[in-house]
Tab-separated table of C-alpha atoms in Angstrom:
chain	number	residue	atom	x	y	z
A	28	MET	CA	-21.363	49.976	-25.733
A	29	LYS	CA	-18.581	47.692	-26.938
A	30	GLU	CA	-16.637	48.456	-30.078
A	31	GLU	CA	-18.764	45.738	-32.279
A	32	GLU	CA	-22.044	47.696	-31.411
A	33	MET	CA	-20.176	51.249	-32.090
A	34	LYS	CA	-19.447	49.821	-35.695
A	35	LYS	CA	-23.132	48.984	-36.196
A	36	VAL	CA	-23.942	52.498	-35.350
A	37	LEU	CA	-21.320	54.367	-37.802
A	38	VAL	CA	-22.490	52.075	-40.787
A	39	VAL	CA	-26.123	52.505	-40.326
A	40	GLU	CA	-25.988	56.187	-39.822
A	41	LYS	CA	-24.106	56.262	-43.074
A	42	VAL	CA	-27.014	54.115	-44.362
A	43	ILE	CA	-29.680	56.580	-43.265
A	44	HIS	CA	-27.525	59.329	-44.717
A	45	HIS	CA	-27.515	57.576	-47.985
A	46	TYR	CA	-23.593	57.281	-48.118
A	47	LEU	CA	-23.844	53.774	-48.179
A	48	THR	CA	-26.188	51.456	-49.603
A	49	VAL	CA	-27.882	47.895	-47.746
A	50	ARG	CA	-26.266	45.826	-49.545
A	51	GLU	CA	-22.602	47.802	-48.802
A	52	ALA	CA	-23.400	48.012	-45.305
A	53	ALA	CA	-24.058	44.192	-44.867
A	54	GLU	CA	-20.995	43.271	-46.903
A	55	LEU	CA	-19.244	45.608	-44.161
A	56	LEU	CA	-21.155	44.000	-41.036
A	57	GLU	CA	-20.940	40.615	-42.671
A	58	ILE	CA	-24.576	40.182	-42.084
A	59	SER	CA	-27.455	40.118	-44.321
A	60	PRO	CA	-29.629	42.981	-45.934
A	61	ARG	CA	-32.794	42.181	-44.409
A	62	GLN	CA	-30.778	42.541	-40.876
A	63	VAL	CA	-29.034	45.658	-41.910
A	64	LEU	CA	-33.044	47.004	-42.403
A	65	ARG	CA	-33.847	45.890	-39.189
A	66	LEU	CA	-31.203	47.677	-37.476
A	67	LYS	CA	-31.952	50.763	-39.395
A	68	LYS	CA	-35.547	50.581	-38.341
A	69	ARG	CA	-34.477	50.405	-34.616
A	70	TYR	CA	-31.780	53.322	-34.864
A	71	LEU	CA	-34.702	55.023	-36.093
A	72	LYS	CA	-36.952	54.202	-32.971
A	73	GLU	CA	-34.562	54.215	-30.342
A	74	GLY	CA	-31.063	55.785	-31.557
A	75	PRO	CA	-27.533	54.734	-31.039
A	76	GLN	CA	-28.489	52.703	-27.650
A	77	GLY	CA	-30.939	50.389	-29.602
A	78	MET	CA	-27.611	49.051	-31.068
A	79	ALA	CA	-26.800	47.481	-27.753
A	80	HIS	CA	-27.556	44.182	-26.589
A	81	LYS	CA	-31.143	44.099	-24.731
A	82	ASN	CA	-29.939	41.532	-22.226
A	83	ARG	CA	-27.075	43.296	-20.913
A	84	GLY	CA	-27.221	44.523	-17.187
A	85	ARG	CA	-29.735	41.829	-16.766
A	86	LYS	CA	-29.426	38.489	-15.091
A	87	PRO	CA	-29.949	35.099	-17.322
A	88	VAL	CA	-32.598	33.540	-17.252
A	89	HIS	CA	-30.609	30.028	-16.794
A	90	ALA	CA	-28.032	31.243	-14.677
A	91	ILE	CA	-27.640	29.688	-11.057
A	92	SER	CA	-28.693	31.106	-8.307
A	93	ASP	CA	-27.061	32.636	-5.274
A	94	THR	CA	-28.640	30.251	-2.972
A	95	VAL	CA	-27.208	26.806	-4.654
A	96	LYS	CA	-24.118	28.359	-5.150
A	97	GLU	CA	-23.831	29.440	-1.126
A	98	GLN	CA	-24.835	25.375	-0.732
A	99	VAL	CA	-22.032	23.938	-3.129
A	100	ALA	CA	-19.765	26.123	-1.432
A	101	GLU	CA	-21.105	24.930	2.259
A	102	LEU	CA	-21.234	21.207	1.163
A	103	TYR	CA	-17.715	21.305	-0.130
A	104	ARG	CA	-16.358	22.903	3.229
A	105	LYS	CA	-18.048	20.501	5.593
A	106	THR	CA	-18.520	17.116	3.756
A	107	TYR	CA	-16.857	17.338	0.123
A	108	HIS	CA	-13.056	18.960	1.118
A	109	GLY	CA	-10.387	17.354	-0.928
A	110	CYS	CA	-12.573	16.227	-4.059
A	111	ASN	CA	-11.713	16.822	-7.699
A	112	ASN	CA	-13.915	19.128	-9.733
A	113	THR	CA	-15.138	15.911	-11.700
A	114	HIS	CA	-15.913	14.154	-8.302
A	115	TYR	CA	-17.612	16.628	-6.755
A	116	ALA	CA	-20.043	16.952	-9.449
A	117	GLU	CA	-20.726	13.544	-9.548
A	118	LEU	CA	-21.484	13.359	-5.857
A	119	LEU	CA	-23.483	16.531	-5.800
A	120	GLU	CA	-25.613	14.548	-8.249
A	121	GLU	CA	-25.563	11.077	-6.644
A	122	ARG	CA	-26.222	12.116	-2.987
A	123	GLU	CA	-27.298	15.506	-2.993
A	124	THR	CA	-29.607	16.067	-6.164
A	125	ILE	CA	-27.822	18.770	-7.736
A	126	LYS	CA	-26.736	18.008	-11.098
A	127	LEU	CA	-24.134	20.738	-12.544
A	128	SER	CA	-21.319	20.408	-14.747
A	129	THR	CA	-17.665	20.096	-13.665
A	130	SER	CA	-17.059	23.645	-15.097
A	131	THR	CA	-19.553	25.407	-13.121
A	132	VAL	CA	-18.399	23.782	-9.864
A	133	ARG	CA	-15.026	24.701	-10.527
A	134	ARG	CA	-15.975	28.385	-11.448
A	135	ILE	CA	-18.413	28.494	-7.821
A	136	LEU	CA	-15.462	27.296	-5.874
A	137	LEU	CA	-12.885	29.407	-7.461
A	138	GLU	CA	-15.448	32.370	-6.691
A	139	LYS	CA	-15.687	31.372	-3.169
A	140	GLY	CA	-11.930	31.254	-2.879
A	141	LEU	CA	-12.082	27.499	-1.627
A	142	LYS	CA	-9.708	26.505	-4.422
A	143	GLN	CA	-6.839	27.996	-6.662
A	144	ASN	CA	-6.472	28.532	-10.318
A	145	ASN	CA	-3.567	26.731	-10.789
A	146	GLN	CA	-1.642	26.536	-13.836
A	147	ARG	CA	-0.579	22.856	-14.624
A	148	ARG	CA	3.324	22.054	-15.426
A	149	ARG	CA	3.989	20.508	-18.623
A	150	LYS	CA	4.653	17.051	-17.998
A	151	LYS	CA	7.775	14.956	-19.668
A	152	ALA	CA	6.387	13.218	-23.090
A	153	HIS	CA	6.293	9.604	-22.641
A	154	GLN	CA	5.342	7.048	-25.084
A	155	PRO	CA	2.388	5.465	-23.864
A	156	ARG	CA	2.024	1.239	-24.117
A	157	ASP	CA	-0.533	0.050	-26.227
A	158	ARG	CA	-2.682	-2.148	-24.101
A	159	LYS	CA	-3.211	-5.687	-24.279
A	160	ALA	CA	-5.921	-6.912	-27.095
A	161	GLN	CA	-7.743	-9.425	-25.100
A	162	ALA	CA	-8.940	-9.205	-21.077
A	163	GLY	CA	-6.794	-11.377	-18.995
A	164	MET	CA	-3.393	-11.496	-21.266
A	165	LEU	CA	-1.651	-9.374	-18.609
A	166	TRP	CA	-2.569	-8.149	-15.102
A	167	GLN	CA	-0.576	-5.828	-13.416
A	168	ILE	CA	-0.186	-5.988	-9.337
A	169	ASP	CA	0.924	-3.829	-6.630
A	170	ALA	CA	0.406	-2.341	-2.953
A	171	SER	CA	-0.058	1.451	-2.266
A	172	PRO	CA	0.531	2.207	1.562
A	173	HIS	CA	-1.299	5.430	2.303
A	174	ALA	CA	-3.494	7.309	4.877
A	175	TRP	CA	-6.928	5.706	3.410
A	176	LEU	CA	-8.736	6.229	6.250
A	177	GLU	CA	-7.535	9.615	7.033
A	178	ASP	CA	-7.024	10.698	10.833
A	179	ARG	CA	-9.995	8.287	11.502
A	180	GLY	CA	-7.700	5.113	11.746
A	181	PRO	CA	-4.457	3.342	10.759
A	182	ASN	CA	-2.407	3.947	8.053
A	183	LEU	CA	-3.602	1.127	5.667
A	184	THR	CA	-2.126	-0.946	2.471
A	185	LEU	CA	-4.227	-1.312	-0.475
A	186	HIS	CA	-3.104	-4.275	-2.705
A	187	GLY	CA	-4.917	-4.663	-5.905
A	188	ALA	CA	-4.329	-5.942	-9.331
A	189	ILE	CA	-5.884	-4.409	-12.688
A	190	ASP	CA	-6.185	-5.690	-16.201
A	191	ASP	CA	-4.378	-4.255	-18.891
A	192	ALA	CA	-6.552	-4.665	-21.781
A	193	THR	CA	-9.779	-3.145	-20.300
A	194	GLY	CA	-8.530	-1.089	-17.222
A	195	GLN	CA	-10.884	-3.161	-14.612
A	196	VAL	CA	-9.873	-3.564	-11.144
A	197	VAL	CA	-9.747	-7.401	-10.420
A	198	GLY	CA	-9.228	-7.615	-7.511
A	199	ALA	CA	-8.472	-5.647	-4.292
A	200	VAL	CA	-7.738	-5.982	-0.693
A	201	PHE	CA	-6.468	-3.617	2.435
A	202	ARG	CA	-3.874	-4.986	4.935
A	203	LEU	CA	-1.946	-3.313	7.618
A	204	THR	CA	0.895	-3.360	5.503
A	205	GLU	CA	2.447	-4.809	2.284
A	206	THR	CA	2.243	-8.579	2.952
A	207	GLN	CA	2.645	-11.770	0.957
A	208	GLU	CA	-0.822	-12.675	2.129
A	209	GLY	CA	-2.526	-9.631	0.975
A	210	TYR	CA	-0.963	-10.425	-2.519
A	211	PHE	CA	-2.261	-14.293	-2.242
A	212	THR	CA	-5.639	-12.860	-1.461
A	213	VAL	CA	-5.732	-10.943	-4.292
A	214	MET	CA	-4.927	-13.138	-6.805
A	215	ARG	CA	-7.381	-15.499	-5.551
A	216	GLN	CA	-10.189	-12.789	-5.516
A	217	ALA	CA	-9.555	-12.235	-8.969
A	218	ILE	CA	-8.816	-16.058	-10.495
A	219	GLU	CA	-11.927	-17.017	-9.175
A	220	ALA	CA	-14.080	-14.140	-10.209
A	221	TYR	CA	-12.242	-13.921	-13.836
A	222	GLY	CA	-10.240	-17.139	-14.387
A	223	ILE	CA	-6.578	-17.408	-14.520
A	224	PRO	CA	-4.606	-14.805	-17.011
A	225	MET	CA	-2.051	-15.162	-19.228
A	226	GLY	CA	0.784	-12.947	-17.404
A	227	ILE	CA	1.359	-10.790	-14.521
A	228	TYR	CA	3.459	-7.725	-14.084
A	229	THR	CA	5.047	-6.823	-10.884
A	230	ASP	CA	7.843	-4.987	-9.348
A	231	ARG	CA	10.831	-6.179	-7.863
A	232	HIS	CA	9.847	-6.587	-4.186
A	233	THR	CA	11.427	-9.782	-2.617
A	234	ILE	CA	7.717	-10.788	-1.907
A	235	PHE	CA	7.931	-11.549	-5.887
A	236	ARG	CA	11.385	-12.449	-6.145
A	237	SER	CA	14.204	-14.767	-4.109
A	238	PRO	CA	16.825	-12.625	-2.944
A	239	LYS	CA	19.198	-15.090	-4.076
A	240	GLU	CA	17.686	-14.689	-7.644
A	241	LYS	CA	21.290	-14.282	-9.372
A	242	LEU	CA	23.402	-17.950	-9.834
A	243	SER	CA	27.124	-17.832	-9.587
A	244	LEU	CA	28.579	-18.990	-13.079
A	245	GLU	CA	29.384	-22.583	-11.195
A	246	GLN	CA	25.413	-22.826	-10.416
A	247	GLU	CA	24.776	-22.172	-13.916
A	248	LEU	CA	27.220	-24.452	-15.397
A	249	ALA	CA	25.827	-27.051	-13.004
A	250	GLY	CA	22.757	-26.571	-14.517
A	251	GLU	CA	20.900	-25.227	-11.650
A	252	THR	CA	17.351	-23.190	-12.112
A	253	GLN	CA	16.592	-19.660	-10.981
A	254	PRO	CA	15.341	-20.245	-7.255
A	255	LEU	CA	11.726	-18.815	-6.908
A	256	SER	CA	9.851	-16.727	-4.455
A	257	GLN	CA	7.027	-18.182	-2.463
A	258	PHE	CA	5.029	-16.037	-4.953
A	259	GLY	CA	6.880	-17.137	-7.519
A	260	LYS	CA	5.936	-20.815	-7.144
A	261	ALA	CA	2.746	-20.257	-6.917
A	262	MET	CA	2.503	-18.675	-10.449
A	263	ALA	CA	4.636	-21.449	-11.859
A	264	GLU	CA	2.131	-23.889	-10.788
A	265	LEU	CA	-0.318	-22.088	-12.387
A	266	ASN	CA	1.651	-21.461	-15.328
A	267	ILE	CA	1.307	-17.860	-15.526
A	268	THR	CA	3.618	-16.168	-17.030
A	269	HIS	CA	5.733	-13.538	-14.611
A	270	ILE	CA	7.297	-10.142	-15.593
A	271	LYS	CA	9.136	-8.399	-13.195
A	272	ALA	CA	9.448	-4.575	-13.982
A	273	GLN	CA	12.601	-2.556	-14.019
A	274	THR	CA	10.928	0.794	-13.310
A	275	PRO	CA	7.538	2.075	-11.825
A	276	GLU	CA	7.032	3.495	-15.203
A	277	ALA	CA	6.696	0.010	-16.866
A	278	LYS	CA	3.612	-0.782	-14.937
A	279	GLY	CA	1.876	2.349	-15.336
A	280	ARG	CA	-1.526	1.565	-15.585
A	281	ILE	CA	-1.642	0.494	-11.786
A	282	GLU	CA	0.748	3.598	-11.161
A	283	ARG	CA	-2.195	5.351	-12.405
A	284	LEU	CA	-4.749	3.407	-10.704
A	285	TRP	CA	-3.194	4.453	-7.339
A	286	GLY	CA	-3.757	8.407	-8.209
A	287	THR	CA	-7.142	7.432	-9.041
A	288	PHE	CA	-7.939	5.836	-5.996
A	289	GLN	CA	-5.886	8.004	-3.551
A	290	ASP	CA	-8.207	11.092	-5.168
A	291	ARG	CA	-11.755	9.238	-4.787
A	292	LEU	CA	-11.512	6.809	-2.728
A	293	ILE	CA	-10.713	8.203	0.541
A	294	ILE	CA	-13.692	10.870	-0.012
A	295	GLU	CA	-15.921	7.403	-0.702
A	296	LEU	CA	-14.537	5.648	2.712
A	297	ARG	CA	-14.811	9.041	4.592
A	298	LEU	CA	-18.718	9.883	3.687
A	299	LEU	CA	-19.341	5.966	4.659
A	300	GLY	CA	-17.808	6.612	7.712
A	301	VAL	CA	-14.888	3.650	7.449
A	302	SER	CA	-12.423	3.560	10.382
A	303	THR	CA	-11.687	0.569	10.799
A	304	LEU	CA	-9.524	-2.158	8.705
A	305	GLU	CA	-12.753	-4.737	8.564
A	306	GLU	CA	-14.662	-1.730	7.588
A	307	ALA	CA	-13.132	-0.858	4.873
A	308	ASN	CA	-12.456	-4.406	3.824
A	309	ARG	CA	-16.549	-4.844	3.902
A	310	VAL	CA	-17.422	-1.487	1.534
A	311	LEU	CA	-14.295	-2.085	-0.827
A	312	PRO	CA	-16.046	-4.493	-3.329
A	313	GLU	CA	-18.847	-2.169	-3.525
A	314	LEU	CA	-16.470	0.390	-4.092
A	315	ILE	CA	-14.550	-1.311	-7.045
A	316	ALA	CA	-17.614	-2.352	-8.538
A	317	LYS	CA	-18.198	1.622	-8.992
A	318	HIS	CA	-14.949	2.451	-9.906
A	319	ASN	CA	-15.063	-0.077	-12.929
A	320	ALA	CA	-18.581	0.777	-14.070
A	321	LYS	CA	-17.119	4.192	-14.707
A	322	PHE	CA	-13.615	3.827	-15.795
A	323	ALA	CA	-13.308	0.572	-17.612
A	324	VAL	CA	-12.947	0.380	-21.185
A	325	LYS	CA	-13.775	-2.257	-23.948
A	326	PRO	CA	-11.041	-4.416	-24.964
A	327	LYS	CA	-10.093	-4.176	-28.618
A	328	GLU	CA	-11.083	-8.149	-29.064
A	329	ASP	CA	-14.252	-9.818	-27.339
A	330	SER	CA	-12.547	-12.918	-27.161
A	331	SER	CA	-10.894	-13.513	-23.470
A	332	ALA	CA	-7.609	-15.053	-22.649
A	333	TYR	CA	-8.554	-16.415	-19.531
A	334	ARG	CA	-8.269	-19.728	-18.671
A	335	PRO	CA	-10.510	-21.945	-16.593
A	336	VAL	CA	-9.482	-23.160	-13.188
A	337	LYS	CA	-8.633	-26.893	-13.629
A	338	GLU	CA	-11.060	-29.336	-11.865
A	339	GLY	CA	-10.426	-30.354	-8.758
A	340	LEU	CA	-7.451	-27.302	-7.984
A	341	ASP	CA	-7.866	-25.574	-4.701
A	342	LEU	CA	-6.584	-22.246	-5.245
A	343	ARG	CA	-6.503	-22.344	-0.997
A	344	TYR	CA	-3.397	-24.712	-1.319
A	345	VAL	CA	-1.583	-23.196	-4.751
A	346	LEU	CA	-1.582	-19.630	-3.191
A	347	ALA	CA	0.355	-20.614	0.096
A	348	VAL	CA	3.373	-20.785	1.914
A	349	ARG	CA	5.736	-24.094	0.771
A	350	GLU	CA	8.069	-25.830	2.588
A	351	MET	CA	10.139	-29.033	2.789
A	352	ARG	CA	10.367	-31.368	6.061
A	353	GLN	CA	11.034	-34.751	6.401
A	354	MET	CA	8.516	-37.318	7.733
A	355	GLY	CA	9.180	-38.412	11.397
A	356	PRO	CA	8.341	-41.918	12.883
A	357	GLY	CA	4.573	-42.169	13.230
A	358	GLN	CA	3.590	-40.293	10.536
A	359	THR	CA	4.446	-36.852	12.302
A	360	ILE	CA	6.163	-33.682	10.794
A	361	SER	CA	7.247	-30.413	12.883
A	362	TYR	CA	6.216	-27.314	11.468
A	363	GLY	CA	6.587	-23.814	12.846
A	364	ASN	CA	7.528	-25.226	16.405
A	365	ARG	CA	4.506	-27.533	16.336
A	366	LEU	CA	3.876	-31.298	15.761
A	367	TYR	CA	1.875	-32.394	13.181
A	368	THR	CA	0.559	-35.941	12.135
A	369	VAL	CA	-1.929	-37.182	9.429
A	370	ALA	CA	-5.677	-36.275	9.696
A	371	ASP	CA	-6.911	-39.138	7.535
A	372	LYS	CA	-6.366	-42.795	8.277
A	373	ASP	CA	-7.075	-43.686	4.626
A	374	SER	CA	-4.213	-41.542	3.316
A	375	PRO	CA	-0.943	-43.192	2.249
A	376	THR	CA	1.379	-44.091	4.207
A	377	ILE	CA	4.639	-42.046	3.672
A	378	GLU	CA	7.924	-43.881	5.406
A	379	PRO	CA	10.103	-41.893	7.713
A	380	LYS	CA	12.638	-39.493	6.323
A	381	THR	CA	10.862	-38.949	3.079
A	382	LEU	CA	10.781	-35.413	1.978
A	383	VAL	CA	7.721	-34.115	1.708
A	384	GLU	CA	6.174	-30.655	1.106
A	385	VAL	CA	4.201	-28.728	3.796
A	386	ARG	CA	1.770	-25.725	2.661
A	387	GLN	CA	0.126	-23.448	5.092
A	388	ALA	CA	-3.201	-21.550	3.344
A	389	THR	CA	-3.598	-17.598	4.123
A	390	THR	CA	-6.199	-19.050	6.485
A	391	GLY	CA	-3.058	-20.750	8.740
A	392	GLU	CA	-4.533	-24.137	7.637
A	393	VAL	CA	-1.633	-26.592	7.204
A	394	VAL	CA	-1.669	-29.542	4.855
A	395	LEU	CA	0.760	-31.976	3.263
A	396	PHE	CA	1.175	-31.944	-0.385
A	397	TYR	CA	2.837	-35.391	-1.598
A	398	GLN	CA	2.760	-37.125	-4.748
A	399	GLY	CA	0.180	-34.311	-6.277
A	400	ARG	CA	-2.243	-35.278	-3.266
A	401	VAL	CA	-3.467	-32.533	-0.608
A	402	ILE	CA	-3.309	-34.613	2.623
A	403	PRO	CA	-4.619	-32.994	5.647
A	404	LEU	CA	-2.841	-32.580	8.898
A	405	ARG	CA	-4.277	-31.992	12.335
A	406	GLN	CA	-1.882	-30.740	15.080
A	407	THR	CA	-0.962	-33.403	17.945
A	408	GLU	CA	1.136	-33.058	21.274
A	409	LYS	CA	4.464	-33.363	21.580
A	410	PRO	CA	6.109	-36.078	23.621
A	411	GLN	CA	7.203	-35.161	26.615
A	412	ARG	CA	10.962	-36.444	27.382
A	413	GLN	CA	11.877	-37.627	30.692
A	414	SER	CA	15.009	-35.973	31.643
A	415	PRO	CA	17.669	-38.846	33.557
A	416	PRO	CA	17.770	-38.673	37.215
A	417	LYS	CA	20.393	-36.498	38.577
A	418	THR	CA	23.625	-37.850	39.675
A	419	LYS	CA	26.224	-36.954	42.455
A	420	LYS	CA	29.645	-35.813	40.798
A	421	THR	CA	32.807	-36.268	41.763
A	422	GLY	CA	34.333	-34.188	44.394
A	423	SER	CA	30.775	-32.446	45.084
A	424	ALA	CA	30.739	-33.577	48.917
A	425	GLN	CA	30.042	-30.989	51.354
A	426	PRO	CA	33.042	-29.618	53.236
A	427	ARG	CA	33.654	-31.085	56.781
A	428	LYS	CA	33.566	-28.584	59.985
A	429	PRO	CA	36.385	-29.007	62.352
A	430	ALA	CA	35.159	-29.655	66.158
A	431	GLU	CA	35.477	-26.748	68.647
A	432	GLY	CA	38.813	-28.033	69.946
A	433	HIS	CA	40.425	-28.453	66.796
A	434	PRO	CA	43.907	-26.567	66.472
A	435	TRP	CA	42.567	-24.824	63.759
A	436	LYS	CA	40.581	-23.383	65.719
A	437	THR	CA	42.379	-22.534	68.593
A	438	SER	CA	45.134	-21.192	66.698
A	439	ARG	CA	42.786	-18.381	65.353
A	440	LYS	CA	41.699	-17.444	68.688
A	441	ARG	CA	42.549	-13.786	69.444
A	442	PRO	CA	45.585	-13.102	72.260
A	443	ASN	CA	44.882	-11.882	75.455
A	444	GLN	CA	46.187	-8.734	77.000
A	445	ASN	CA	49.225	-10.095	78.494
A	446	GLN	CA	50.581	-12.292	75.406
A	447	LEU	CA	50.280	-9.353	73.626
A	448	GLN	CA	52.402	-7.351	75.894
A	449	ARG	CA	54.907	-9.482	75.998
A	450	SER	CA	55.335	-9.594	71.908
A	451	ILE	CA	55.480	-6.468	71.961
A	452	ASN	CA	58.345	-6.062	74.780
A	453	THR	CA	60.264	-8.794	73.201
A	454	ILE	CA	59.960	-6.348	69.733
A	455	SER	CA	61.386	-3.784	71.534
A	456	PHE	CA	64.270	-5.792	73.115
A	457	GLU	CA	65.559	-7.163	69.542
A	458	ASP	CA	65.216	-3.470	67.981
A	459	LYS	CA	67.491	-2.015	70.717
A	460	MET	CA	69.913	-4.903	70.497
A	461	TYR	CA	70.189	-4.440	66.731
A	462	SER	CA	70.664	-0.696	67.094
A	463	GLN	CA	73.905	-1.236	69.617
A	464	HIS	CA	74.945	-4.014	67.384
A	465	ASN	CA	75.054	-1.429	64.367
A	466	SER	CA	76.944	0.933	66.610
A	467	TYR	CA	79.932	-1.053	67.692
A	468	ALA	CA	80.037	-1.693	63.986
A	469	LYS	CA	80.531	1.478	63.251
A	470	ALA	CA	83.067	2.085	65.669
A	471	LEU	CA	85.350	-0.691	64.408
A	472	TRP	CA	84.976	0.549	60.822
């Protein structure tokens, strides 16, 4: 018996032996007098054991069966391994029609040894920044390289943008690496779906800022403005305030989003059997909609800060790579080691050597942007320049071979044996005369 039940036995015995009144016993046990009378009646009928709880030793009716526990553990081992407790409880209800609370799922996994009861570390206190009041006031954009497909496919980089006021993912796309084209695709998705935001928050990657962003003192005195990256030029044309964060904590909203995606999105992609980049991008909109339905919040103000896209503004050519070129003769432009010419005959004639802007969309299409007008271009063949005929250089004549009887050839012939012997005898005679001369000179000395 528990200590509380032992106390009931002692008090009820004193009531039976008239050492305490019913009212005094009720005050000691902190129960009503009617309940004291019930306990006294039970004691007289069953003895001290009647004070014990009647359900002790019996399994509750609403308890989870061992079969369900084994099923939950087996599903986690084979299919849902790596899920957190909350996500696993949601997937069990959504895909397996097993409705359990998060705490129940956690308790089952701990009992089966599939998870450890790790104590959380106390995080450093950080003052959170308040959300913006209206949707569209600020977007945070970033990319996260990760093994999103685990071992089924290549490592991918997820580009995404989140609204600061609502926590809603407004655009996302997978690419093999972090690229400018990926960010342009995300911005186009988001603007077409919601509108143009007032501001955007990024890190200091060279995609977002020019490497030559710092100007010298002479340049500042000359009144030059800071150079912009390709992404910065697009934001300036759309009149979007571009803020570049100094630390990852400054854009904590999207950093937290990557933690949620790396915890949940990997499991969802595994359950759908996704193994390629194309399949991942195909199912991504559905997964983003599911995420927004669960995690998006209502902004403080119902009014929106989004601006509509101006009529006639084509986002394909705004979110594009821009380069300056000089118009050549015949309305031609050289770009990317290719030659382009104006495709529309009704386009205005541009004088040669005029400085114009060439824009290349994410689809690879190249257009000419001149005086606020988009002029389509088409690729043409480069003219084949004929090389001048080769002329003989001075002194390049072939050397002449002498005839067989030429003295150059006869002097180089090998001497016969008699000539060679006569030469040897002559050399020997000269050496002998030289030796006698030396002996005579020494005698005179």
